[in-house]
């Protein structure tokens, strides 16, 4: 297998209160999937530095995270989102892993990268933690691709069952980026309705509860992959959330692990058509442990 995994055991240290769905066992379940792959290369993630984070996050917000981190106690930033000992390092490692993935595929487009990390990032806005997310890893990596590597067309594709509101807000109306998201209608965070979507570079599409595999694949085949194709991306970044899986407790899309293989394979083919193969995925949601393991195996085999 030519896939490269970036991960770090310190991503386990972020510890919301007991019973919280975004728990460290998620990462262990994901890495159990990695271990089932055929000889993946697993590399140590490094934390994103302030220069990378400041491209998308406000300096006051970053300082407030540092201040809360220094307090050492577990605090809630919103009803779902916590910061405590080790949280900021975990979030910096998550963002850093995706940035390392970008550097890697710019050097060697032939090998796709999957950042297997937590906490997730796609709900975090420029100056607002939300939805389990502290730093928007995928947006940080997109900005690095554009500003450090000079890429002119960077696509961010998000098939997590929730809308990537933070990524949308950060990338909106910047023609270097295209953001494409499919998500379940009318669930958290309540954004991403195609009828009210603003921004020339944002493509949102919703699926209804219990719609299942056929509707997911039809939506991507008929609308979203053609939009990605028209953009001719020089790099595809993927917010890979597996909470669309039928076993997931937070949503009802009823997808199967084979659907994650399928979308991975489609995205890899599009990357080969336009971007010399450059593709970097980052783990977002997914809250059933067995489903995470299966989905990581299937998706990794799709993008490999
Ligand atoms: Zn999600």
PDB file of C-alpha atoms and ligand atoms in Angstrom:
ATOM      1  CA  UNK A   1       0.000   0.000   0.000  1.00  0.00           C
ATOM      2  CA  UNK A   2       1.359   3.414  -0.902  1.00  0.00           C
ATOM      3  CA  UNK A   3      -0.874   5.349   1.504  1.00  0.00           C
ATOM      4  CA  UNK A   4       0.878   7.451   4.168  1.00  0.00           C
ATOM      5  CA  UNK A   5      -0.801   7.901   7.560  1.00  0.00           C
ATOM      6  CA  UNK A   6       0.082  10.804   9.850  1.00  0.00           C
ATOM      7  CA  UNK A   7      -0.988  10.385  13.467  1.00  0.00           C
ATOM      8  CA  UNK A   8       0.223  10.941  17.028  1.00  0.00           C
ATOM      9  CA  UNK A   9      -0.607   9.253  20.326  1.00  0.00           C
ATOM     10  CA  UNK A  10      -0.908  12.657  22.029  1.00  0.00           C
ATOM     11  CA  UNK A  11      -4.170  13.127  20.114  1.00  0.00           C
ATOM     12  CA  UNK A  12      -5.527  10.666  22.714  1.00  0.00           C
ATOM     13  CA  UNK A  13      -4.893  13.149  25.535  1.00  0.00           C
ATOM     14  CA  UNK A  14      -7.767  15.514  24.653  1.00  0.00           C
ATOM     15  CA  UNK A  15     -10.370  14.349  27.169  1.00  0.00           C
ATOM     16  CA  UNK A  16     -13.929  15.742  27.201  1.00  0.00           C
ATOM     17  CA  UNK A  17     -16.052  14.553  30.176  1.00  0.00           C
ATOM     18  CA  UNK A  18     -17.035  10.853  30.426  1.00  0.00           C
ATOM     19  CA  UNK A  19     -19.916   9.966  28.104  1.00  0.00           C
ATOM     20  CA  UNK A  20     -18.923  12.551  25.490  1.00  0.00           C
ATOM     21  CA  UNK A  21     -19.115  11.036  21.973  1.00  0.00           C
ATOM     22  CA  UNK A  22     -15.812  12.594  20.822  1.00  0.00           C
ATOM     23  CA  UNK A  23     -13.637  10.357  22.991  1.00  0.00           C
ATOM     24  CA  UNK A  24     -10.106   9.066  22.719  1.00  0.00           C
ATOM     25  CA  UNK A  25     -11.321   5.540  21.902  1.00  0.00           C
ATOM     26  CA  UNK A  26     -12.325   6.926  18.493  1.00  0.00           C
ATOM     27  CA  UNK A  27      -8.689   7.382  17.569  1.00  0.00           C
ATOM     28  CA  UNK A  28      -7.819   3.906  18.837  1.00  0.00           C
ATOM     29  CA  UNK A  29     -10.647   2.505  16.707  1.00  0.00           C
ATOM     30  CA  UNK A  30      -9.353   4.402  13.672  1.00  0.00           C
ATOM     31  CA  UNK A  31      -5.805   3.153  14.233  1.00  0.00           C
ATOM     32  CA  UNK A  32      -7.172  -0.388  14.581  1.00  0.00           C
ATOM     33  CA  UNK A  33      -8.429   0.116  11.038  1.00  0.00           C
ATOM     34  CA  UNK A  34      -5.019   1.351   9.917  1.00  0.00           C
ATOM     35  CA  UNK A  35      -3.466  -1.820  11.353  1.00  0.00           C
ATOM     36  CA  UNK A  36      -5.721  -3.908   9.106  1.00  0.00           C
ATOM     37  CA  UNK A  37      -4.351  -2.224   5.964  1.00  0.00           C
ATOM     38  CA  UNK A  38      -1.687  -3.827   3.843  1.00  0.00           C
ATOM     39  CA  UNK A  39       1.582  -2.356   5.144  1.00  0.00           C
ATOM     40  CA  UNK A  40       0.608   1.305   5.559  1.00  0.00           C
ATOM     41  CA  UNK A  41       3.412   3.737   6.302  1.00  0.00           C
ATOM     42  CA  UNK A  42       2.592   5.460   9.600  1.00  0.00           C
ATOM     43  CA  UNK A  43       4.463   8.688  10.345  1.00  0.00           C
ATOM     44  CA  UNK A  44       4.565  10.826  13.475  1.00  0.00           C
ATOM     45  CA  UNK A  45       2.541  14.027  13.216  1.00  0.00           C
ATOM     46  CA  UNK A  46       4.068  17.319  14.320  1.00  0.00           C
ATOM     47  CA  UNK A  47       2.062  20.201  15.798  1.00  0.00           C
ATOM     48  CA  UNK A  48       1.026  23.074  13.522  1.00  0.00           C
ATOM     49  CA  UNK A  49       2.913  26.249  14.365  1.00  0.00           C
ATOM     50  CA  UNK A  50       1.396  29.682  14.943  1.00  0.00           C
ATOM     51  CA  UNK A  51       2.273  30.789  11.412  1.00  0.00           C
ATOM     52  CA  UNK A  52       0.055  28.075   9.963  1.00  0.00           C
ATOM     53  CA  UNK A  53      -2.780  28.645  12.447  1.00  0.00           C
ATOM     54  CA  UNK A  54      -2.820  32.438  12.013  1.00  0.00           C
ATOM     55  CA  UNK A  55      -3.709  32.122   8.338  1.00  0.00           C
ATOM     56  CA  UNK A  56      -7.227  31.094   9.366  1.00  0.00           C
ATOM     57  CA  UNK A  57      -7.626  31.787  13.099  1.00  0.00           C
ATOM     58  CA  UNK A  58      -7.650  35.177  14.818  1.00  0.00           C
ATOM     59  CA  UNK A  59      -4.730  35.999  17.111  1.00  0.00           C
ATOM     60  CA  UNK A  60      -7.075  36.810  19.996  1.00  0.00           C
ATOM     61  CA  UNK A  61      -8.804  33.440  19.609  1.00  0.00           C
ATOM     62  CA  UNK A  62      -5.488  31.591  19.560  1.00  0.00           C
ATOM     63  CA  UNK A  63      -4.356  33.501  22.650  1.00  0.00           C
ATOM     64  CA  UNK A  64      -7.597  32.613  24.447  1.00  0.00           C
ATOM     65  CA  UNK A  65      -7.003  28.919  23.674  1.00  0.00           C
ATOM     66  CA  UNK A  66      -3.453  29.211  25.046  1.00  0.00           C
ATOM     67  CA  UNK A  67      -4.733  30.921  28.206  1.00  0.00           C
ATOM     68  CA  UNK A  68      -7.381  28.238  28.762  1.00  0.00           C
ATOM     69  CA  UNK A  69      -4.827  25.511  28.047  1.00  0.00           C
ATOM     70  CA  UNK A  70      -2.455  27.008  30.619  1.00  0.00           C
ATOM     71  CA  UNK A  71      -5.180  26.896  33.289  1.00  0.00           C
ATOM     72  CA  UNK A  72      -4.990  23.092  33.136  1.00  0.00           C
ATOM     73  CA  UNK A  73      -8.629  22.540  34.056  1.00  0.00           C
ATOM     74  CA  UNK A  74     -11.403  21.108  31.903  1.00  0.00           C
ATOM     75  CA  UNK A  75     -13.604  23.929  30.620  1.00  0.00           C
ATOM     76  CA  UNK A  76     -16.515  24.041  28.174  1.00  0.00           C
ATOM     77  CA  UNK A  77     -16.300  26.468  25.242  1.00  0.00           C
ATOM     78  CA  UNK A  78     -19.842  25.729  24.115  1.00  0.00           C
ATOM     79  CA  UNK A  79     -22.369  23.038  25.130  1.00  0.00           C
ATOM     80  CA  UNK A  80     -20.447  20.388  23.119  1.00  0.00           C
ATOM     81  CA  UNK A  81     -16.861  21.556  23.035  1.00  0.00           C
ATOM     82  CA  UNK A  82     -14.262  21.211  25.774  1.00  0.00           C
ATOM     83  CA  UNK A  83     -10.664  22.216  26.352  1.00  0.00           C
ATOM     84  CA  UNK A  84      -8.505  20.704  29.065  1.00  0.00           C
ATOM     85  CA  UNK A  85      -5.031  19.382  29.695  1.00  0.00           C
ATOM     86  CA  UNK A  86      -3.553  18.198  26.394  1.00  0.00           C
ATOM     87  CA  UNK A  87      -6.429  19.482  24.245  1.00  0.00           C
ATOM     88  CA  UNK A  88      -4.565  22.284  22.511  1.00  0.00           C
ATOM     89  CA  UNK A  89      -1.582  20.055  21.757  1.00  0.00           C
ATOM     90  CA  UNK A  90      -3.933  17.423  20.309  1.00  0.00           C
ATOM     91  CA  UNK A  91      -5.649  20.051  18.131  1.00  0.00           C
ATOM     92  CA  UNK A  92      -2.279  21.440  16.980  1.00  0.00           C
ATOM     93  CA  UNK A  93      -1.143  17.906  16.104  1.00  0.00           C
ATOM     94  CA  UNK A  94      -4.361  17.334  14.159  1.00  0.00           C
ATOM     95  CA  UNK A  95      -3.854  20.511  12.128  1.00  0.00           C
ATOM     96  CA  UNK A  96      -0.132  19.819  11.779  1.00  0.00           C
ATOM     97  CA  UNK A  97      -0.764  16.326  10.426  1.00  0.00           C
ATOM     98  CA  UNK A  98      -2.907  17.699   7.590  1.00  0.00           C
ATOM     99  CA  UNK A  99      -0.288  20.381   6.835  1.00  0.00           C
ATOM    100  CA  UNK A 100       2.418  17.698   6.709  1.00  0.00           C
ATOM    101  CA  UNK A 101       0.149  15.792   4.348  1.00  0.00           C
ATOM    102  CA  UNK A 102      -0.011  18.822   2.049  1.00  0.00           C
ATOM    103  CA  UNK A 103       3.791  19.177   2.060  1.00  0.00           C
ATOM    104  CA  UNK A 104       4.113  15.451   1.376  1.00  0.00           C
ATOM    105  CA  UNK A 105       1.757  15.334  -1.627  1.00  0.00           C
ATOM    106  CA  UNK A 106       3.326  18.456  -3.119  1.00  0.00           C
ATOM    107  CA  UNK A 107       6.672  16.599  -3.016  1.00  0.00           C
ATOM    108  CA  UNK A 108       5.262  13.228  -4.070  1.00  0.00           C
ATOM    109  CA  UNK A 109       1.738  13.386  -5.582  1.00  0.00           C
ATOM    110  CA  UNK A 110       1.673   9.642  -6.205  1.00  0.00           C
ATOM    111  CA  UNK A 111       1.069   8.752  -2.569  1.00  0.00           C
ATOM    112  CA  UNK A 112      -2.157   9.855  -0.895  1.00  0.00           C
ATOM    113  CA  UNK A 113      -2.125  10.863   2.780  1.00  0.00           C
ATOM    114  CA  UNK A 114      -4.639  10.265   5.557  1.00  0.00           C
ATOM    115  CA  UNK A 115      -4.297  12.255   8.793  1.00  0.00           C
ATOM    116  CA  UNK A 116      -5.779   9.960  11.446  1.00  0.00           C
ATOM    117  CA  UNK A 117      -6.204  12.461  14.261  1.00  0.00           C
ATOM    118  CA  UNK A 118      -8.574  14.064  16.751  1.00  0.00           C
ATOM    119  CA  UNK A 119     -10.207  16.347  17.752  1.00  0.00           C
ATOM    120  CA  UNK A 120     -12.030  16.990  14.480  1.00  0.00           C
ATOM    121  CA  UNK A 121     -11.908  20.493  12.975  1.00  0.00           C
ATOM    122  CA  UNK A 122     -14.545  21.339  10.390  1.00  0.00           C
ATOM    123  CA  UNK A 123     -16.971  23.148  12.731  1.00  0.00           C
ATOM    124  CA  UNK A 124     -14.306  25.485  14.164  1.00  0.00           C
ATOM    125  CA  UNK A 125     -14.592  28.999  12.793  1.00  0.00           C
ATOM    126  CA  UNK A 126     -11.925  31.672  12.634  1.00  0.00           C
ATOM    127  CA  UNK A 127     -12.615  32.867  16.177  1.00  0.00           C
ATOM    128  CA  UNK A 128     -15.029  30.274  17.564  1.00  0.00           C
ATOM    129  CA  UNK A 129     -14.668  26.719  18.816  1.00  0.00           C
ATOM    130  CA  UNK A 130     -17.769  24.623  18.280  1.00  0.00           C
ATOM    131  CA  UNK A 131     -19.066  21.121  17.602  1.00  0.00           C
ATOM    132  CA  UNK A 132     -16.146  19.282  19.300  1.00  0.00           C
ATOM    133  CA  UNK A 133     -13.676  21.317  17.164  1.00  0.00           C
ATOM    134  CA  UNK A 134     -10.986  23.726  18.391  1.00  0.00           C
ATOM    135  CA  UNK A 135      -8.859  24.379  15.292  1.00  0.00           C
ATOM    136  CA  UNK A 136     -10.038  23.982  11.702  1.00  0.00           C
ATOM    137  CA  UNK A 137      -7.358  21.557  10.521  1.00  0.00           C
ATOM    138  CA  UNK A 138      -8.557  21.240   6.927  1.00  0.00           C
ATOM    139  CA  UNK A 139      -8.812  25.014   6.431  1.00  0.00           C
ATOM    140  CA  UNK A 140      -5.364  25.504   7.996  1.00  0.00           C
ATOM    141  CA  UNK A 141      -3.976  22.976   5.508  1.00  0.00           C
ATOM    142  CA  UNK A 142      -5.833  24.563   2.571  1.00  0.00           C
ATOM    143  CA  UNK A 143      -4.334  27.951   3.435  1.00  0.00           C
ATOM    144  CA  UNK A 144      -0.861  26.413   3.678  1.00  0.00           C
ATOM    145  CA  UNK A 145      -1.314  24.838   0.241  1.00  0.00           C
ATOM    146  CA  UNK A 146      -2.316  28.178  -1.282  1.00  0.00           C
ATOM    147  CA  UNK A 147       0.075  30.497   0.542  1.00  0.00           C
ATOM    148  CA  UNK A 148       3.199  28.394   1.090  1.00  0.00           C
ATOM    149  CA  UNK A 149       3.041  26.169  -1.979  1.00  0.00           C
ATOM    150  CA  UNK A 150       1.309  28.683  -4.259  1.00  0.00           C
ATOM    151  CA  UNK A 151      -1.469  26.352  -5.396  1.00  0.00           C
ATOM    152  CA  UNK A 152      -4.211  28.294  -7.169  1.00  0.00           C
ATOM    153  CA  UNK A 153      -7.100  25.829  -6.943  1.00  0.00           C
ATOM    154  CA  UNK A 154      -7.517  23.875  -3.715  1.00  0.00           C
ATOM    155  CA  UNK A 155     -10.711  21.854  -3.251  1.00  0.00           C
ATOM    156  CA  UNK A 156     -12.017  20.875   0.177  1.00  0.00           C
ATOM    157  CA  UNK A 157     -14.492  18.005  -0.010  1.00  0.00           C
ATOM    158  CA  UNK A 158     -16.511  17.209   3.118  1.00  0.00           C
ATOM    159  CA  UNK A 159     -18.678  14.063   3.364  1.00  0.00           C
ATOM    160  CA  UNK A 160     -19.009  14.120   7.152  1.00  0.00           C
ATOM    161  CA  UNK A 161     -22.720  13.779   7.995  1.00  0.00           C
ATOM    162  CA  UNK A 162     -22.666  17.291   9.506  1.00  0.00           C
ATOM    163  CA  UNK A 163     -22.154  20.497   7.530  1.00  0.00           C
ATOM    164  CA  UNK A 164     -18.628  21.895   7.741  1.00  0.00           C
ATOM    165  CA  UNK A 165     -19.800  25.367   8.710  1.00  0.00           C
ATOM    166  CA  UNK A 166     -16.387  26.480   9.923  1.00  0.00           C
ATOM    167  CA  UNK A 167     -14.607  25.465   6.744  1.00  0.00           C
ATOM    168  CA  UNK A 168     -17.288  27.168   4.659  1.00  0.00           C
ATOM    169  CA  UNK A 169     -17.048  30.416   6.630  1.00  0.00           C
ATOM    170  CA  UNK A 170     -13.245  30.491   6.413  1.00  0.00           C
ATOM    171  CA  UNK A 171     -12.983  29.694   2.681  1.00  0.00           C
ATOM    172  CA  UNK A 172     -16.058  31.583   1.458  1.00  0.00           C
ATOM    173  CA  UNK A 173     -15.579  33.943  -1.511  1.00  0.00           C
ATOM    174  CA  UNK A 174     -11.877  33.193  -1.918  1.00  0.00           C
ATOM    175  CA  UNK A 175     -11.557  31.917  -5.472  1.00  0.00           C
ATOM    176  CA  UNK A 176      -8.443  29.871  -4.661  1.00  0.00           C
ATOM    177  CA  UNK A 177     -10.724  27.424  -2.845  1.00  0.00           C
ATOM    178  CA  UNK A 178     -13.799  25.342  -3.619  1.00  0.00           C
ATOM    179  CA  UNK A 179     -15.769  23.860  -0.722  1.00  0.00           C
ATOM    180  CA  UNK A 180     -18.125  20.960  -1.464  1.00  0.00           C
ATOM    181  CA  UNK A 181     -20.194  19.351   1.286  1.00  0.00           C
ATOM    182  CA  UNK A 182     -22.840  16.674   1.500  1.00  0.00           C
ATOM    183  CA  UNK A 183     -24.584  16.384   4.860  1.00  0.00           C
ATOM    184  CA  UNK A 184     -27.797  15.247   6.490  1.00  0.00           C
ATOM    185  CA  UNK A 185     -30.516  17.929   6.367  1.00  0.00           C
ATOM    186  CA  UNK A 186     -31.768  19.638   9.522  1.00  0.00           C
ATOM    187  CA  UNK A 187     -29.235  18.298  12.018  1.00  0.00           C
ATOM    188  CA  UNK A 188     -26.339  20.014  13.811  1.00  0.00           C
ATOM    189  CA  UNK A 189     -25.107  22.703  13.169  1.00  0.00           C
ATOM    190  CA  UNK A 190     -28.208  23.770  11.186  1.00  0.00           C
ATOM    191  CA  UNK A 191     -26.234  25.436   8.374  1.00  0.00           C
ATOM    192  CA  UNK A 192     -25.524  24.240   4.830  1.00  0.00           C
ATOM    193  CA  UNK A 193     -29.009  24.558   3.329  1.00  0.00           C
ATOM    194  CA  UNK A 194     -28.404  24.771  -0.436  1.00  0.00           C
ATOM    195  CA  UNK A 195     -31.289  27.267  -0.770  1.00  0.00           C
ATOM    196  CA  UNK A 196     -29.553  29.804   1.462  1.00  0.00           C
ATOM    197  CA  UNK A 197     -25.929  29.075   0.598  1.00  0.00           C
ATOM    198  CA  UNK A 198     -23.910  32.190  -0.161  1.00  0.00           C
ATOM    199  CA  UNK A 199     -20.504  32.344  -1.738  1.00  0.00           C
ATOM    200  CA  UNK A 200     -19.501  31.672  -5.308  1.00  0.00           C
ATOM    201  CA  UNK A 201     -17.148  28.888  -4.267  1.00  0.00           C
ATOM    202  CA  UNK A 202     -19.448  26.919  -1.943  1.00  0.00           C
ATOM    203  CA  UNK A 203     -21.475  23.882  -3.023  1.00  0.00           C
ATOM    204  CA  UNK A 204     -23.783  22.437  -0.368  1.00  0.00           C
ATOM    205  CA  UNK A 205     -26.084  19.460  -0.827  1.00  0.00           C
ATOM    206  CA  UNK A 206     -28.307  17.760   1.711  1.00  0.00           C
ATOM    207  CA  UNK A 207     -29.503  14.196   2.150  1.00  0.00           C
ATOM    208  CA  UNK A 208     -32.574  13.250   4.150  1.00  0.00           C
ATOM    209  CA  UNK A 209     -32.566  10.864   7.091  1.00  0.00           C
ATOM    210  CA  UNK A 210     -32.567   7.190   6.058  1.00  0.00           C
ATOM    211  CA  UNK A 211     -31.713   8.035   2.429  1.00  0.00           C
ATOM    212  CA  UNK A 212     -28.959   5.394   2.263  1.00  0.00           C
ATOM    213  CA  UNK A 213     -26.251   4.398  -0.181  1.00  0.00           C
ATOM    214  CA  UNK A 214     -28.013   4.909  -3.518  1.00  0.00           C
ATOM    215  CA  UNK A 215     -29.002   8.518  -2.839  1.00  0.00           C
ATOM    216  CA  UNK A 216     -25.537   9.337  -1.469  1.00  0.00           C
ATOM    217  CA  UNK A 217     -23.817   7.942  -4.556  1.00  0.00           C
ATOM    218  CA  UNK A 218     -26.316   9.564  -6.944  1.00  0.00           C
ATOM    219  CA  UNK A 219     -25.836  12.961  -5.324  1.00  0.00           C
ATOM    220  CA  UNK A 220     -22.064  12.763  -5.669  1.00  0.00           C
ATOM    221  CA  UNK A 221     -22.185  11.288  -9.175  1.00  0.00           C
ATOM    222  CA  UNK A 222     -24.717  13.722 -10.600  1.00  0.00           C
ATOM    223  CA  UNK A 223     -23.894  16.985  -8.839  1.00  0.00           C
ATOM    224  CA  UNK A 224     -20.906  17.114  -6.540  1.00  0.00           C
ATOM    225  CA  UNK A 225     -18.191  15.236  -8.436  1.00  0.00           C
ATOM    226  CA  UNK A 226     -19.031  17.158 -11.652  1.00  0.00           C
ATOM    227  CA  UNK A 227     -18.643  20.445  -9.699  1.00  0.00           C
ATOM    228  CA  UNK A 228     -15.273  19.224  -8.416  1.00  0.00           C
ATOM    229  CA  UNK A 229     -14.282  18.208 -11.935  1.00  0.00           C
ATOM    230  CA  UNK A 230     -15.158  21.646 -13.361  1.00  0.00           C
ATOM    231  CA  UNK A 231     -12.947  23.353 -10.748  1.00  0.00           C
ATOM    232  CA  UNK A 232      -9.917  21.328 -11.920  1.00  0.00           C
ATOM    233  CA  UNK A 233      -8.334  21.210  -8.457  1.00  0.00           C
ATOM    234  CA  UNK A 234      -4.555  21.175  -8.059  1.00  0.00           C
ATOM    235  CA  UNK A 235      -5.093  19.476  -4.682  1.00  0.00           C
ATOM    236  CA  UNK A 236      -8.044  17.706  -3.055  1.00  0.00           C
ATOM    237  CA  UNK A 237      -8.387  17.902   0.718  1.00  0.00           C
ATOM    238  CA  UNK A 238     -11.012  15.656   2.262  1.00  0.00           C
ATOM    239  CA  UNK A 239     -12.881  16.134   5.528  1.00  0.00           C
ATOM    240  CA  UNK A 240     -13.468  12.430   6.060  1.00  0.00           C
ATOM    241  CA  UNK A 241     -16.190  11.949   8.652  1.00  0.00           C
ATOM    242  CA  UNK A 242     -17.677   8.508   9.084  1.00  0.00           C
ATOM    243  CA  UNK A 243     -20.786   9.541  11.034  1.00  0.00           C
ATOM    244  CA  UNK A 244     -22.915   8.847   7.959  1.00  0.00           C
ATOM    245  CA  UNK A 245     -22.446   5.144   8.762  1.00  0.00           C
ATOM    246  CA  UNK A 246     -25.655   3.263   9.598  1.00  0.00           C
ATOM    247  CA  UNK A 247     -24.346   2.404  13.066  1.00  0.00           C
ATOM    248  CA  UNK A 248     -23.512   5.993  14.012  1.00  0.00           C
ATOM    249  CA  UNK A 249     -25.480   7.244  17.046  1.00  0.00           C
ATOM    250  CA  UNK A 250     -25.550  10.933  16.027  1.00  0.00           C
ATOM    251  CA  UNK A 251     -27.163  10.764  12.571  1.00  0.00           C
ATOM    252  CA  UNK A 252     -29.305   8.603  10.265  1.00  0.00           C
ATOM    253  CA  UNK A 253     -27.831   8.524   6.759  1.00  0.00           C
ATOM    254  CA  UNK A 254     -27.519   4.717   6.772  1.00  0.00           C
ATOM    255  CA  UNK A 255     -24.312   4.558   4.728  1.00  0.00           C
ATOM    256  CA  UNK A 256     -22.197   1.410   4.618  1.00  0.00           C
ATOM    257  CA  UNK A 257     -18.434   1.066   4.784  1.00  0.00           C
ATOM    258  CA  UNK A 258     -18.437   0.253   1.028  1.00  0.00           C
ATOM    259  CA  UNK A 259     -19.806   3.763   0.404  1.00  0.00           C
ATOM    260  CA  UNK A 260     -16.688   5.203   2.003  1.00  0.00           C
ATOM    261  CA  UNK A 261     -14.535   2.989  -0.243  1.00  0.00           C
ATOM    262  CA  UNK A 262     -16.564   4.284  -3.199  1.00  0.00           C
ATOM    263  CA  UNK A 263     -16.263   8.000  -2.388  1.00  0.00           C
ATOM    264  CA  UNK A 264     -12.553   7.543  -1.653  1.00  0.00           C
ATOM    265  CA  UNK A 265     -12.008   5.895  -5.015  1.00  0.00           C
ATOM    266  CA  UNK A 266     -13.992   8.609  -6.835  1.00  0.00           C
ATOM    267  CA  UNK A 267     -11.977  11.366  -5.181  1.00  0.00           C
ATOM    268  CA  UNK A 268      -8.697   9.619  -5.898  1.00  0.00           C
ATOM    269  CA  UNK A 269      -9.641   9.320  -9.586  1.00  0.00           C
ATOM    270  CA  UNK A 270     -10.520  13.012  -9.721  1.00  0.00           C
ATOM    271  CA  UNK A 271      -7.202  13.844  -8.041  1.00  0.00           C
ATOM    272  CA  UNK A 272      -5.385  11.786 -10.666  1.00  0.00           C
ATOM    273  CA  UNK A 273      -7.294  13.531 -13.471  1.00  0.00           C
ATOM    274  CA  UNK A 274      -6.488  17.084 -12.357  1.00  0.00           C
ATOM    275  CA  UNK A 275      -3.972  17.164  -9.518  1.00  0.00           C
ATOM    276  CA  UNK A 276      -1.348  14.549 -10.405  1.00  0.00           C
ATOM    277  CA  UNK A 277      -3.040  12.477  -7.706  1.00  0.00           C
ATOM    278  CA  UNK A 278      -2.561  14.953  -4.834  1.00  0.00           C
ATOM    279  CA  UNK A 279      -5.066  14.002  -2.121  1.00  0.00           C
ATOM    280  CA  UNK A 280      -4.936  14.511   1.645  1.00  0.00           C
ATOM    281  CA  UNK A 281      -7.750  13.320   3.915  1.00  0.00           C
ATOM    282  CA  UNK A 282      -8.320  14.203   7.552  1.00  0.00           C
ATOM    283  CA  UNK A 283     -10.467  12.305  10.035  1.00  0.00           C
ATOM    284  CA  UNK A 284     -13.481  14.374  11.142  1.00  0.00           C
ATOM    285  CA  UNK A 285     -16.516  12.734  12.815  1.00  0.00           C
ATOM    286  CA  UNK A 286     -17.680   9.168  13.355  1.00  0.00           C
ATOM    287  CA  UNK A 287     -18.904   8.063  16.772  1.00  0.00           C
ATOM    288  CA  UNK A 288     -19.487   4.311  16.640  1.00  0.00           C
ATOM    289  CA  UNK A 289     -16.199   2.579  17.314  1.00  0.00           C
ATOM    290  CA  UNK A 290     -16.735  -0.517  15.152  1.00  0.00           C
ATOM    291  CA  UNK A 291     -18.038   1.660  12.312  1.00  0.00           C
ATOM    292  CA  UNK A 292     -14.931   3.864  12.539  1.00  0.00           C
ATOM    293  CA  UNK A 293     -12.597   0.870  12.217  1.00  0.00           C
ATOM    294  CA  UNK A 294     -14.474  -0.568   9.226  1.00  0.00           C
ATOM    295  CA  UNK A 295     -14.850   2.814   7.562  1.00  0.00           C
ATOM    296  CA  UNK A 296     -11.169   3.711   7.943  1.00  0.00           C
ATOM    297  CA  UNK A 297     -10.222   0.427   6.264  1.00  0.00           C
ATOM    298  CA  UNK A 298     -12.693   0.942   3.409  1.00  0.00           C
ATOM    299  CA  UNK A 299     -11.926   4.617   2.783  1.00  0.00           C
ATOM    300  CA  UNK A 300      -8.153   4.070   2.979  1.00  0.00           C
ATOM    301  CA  UNK A 301      -8.404   1.316   0.384  1.00  0.00           C
ATOM    302  CA  UNK A 302     -10.424   3.692  -1.798  1.00  0.00           C
ATOM    303  CA  UNK A 303      -7.880   6.533  -1.764  1.00  0.00           C
ATOM    304  CA  UNK A 304      -4.824   4.313  -1.874  1.00  0.00           C
TER     305      UNK A 304
HETATM  306 ZN1  LIG B   1     -19.893  14.966  11.934  1.00  0.00          ZN
END
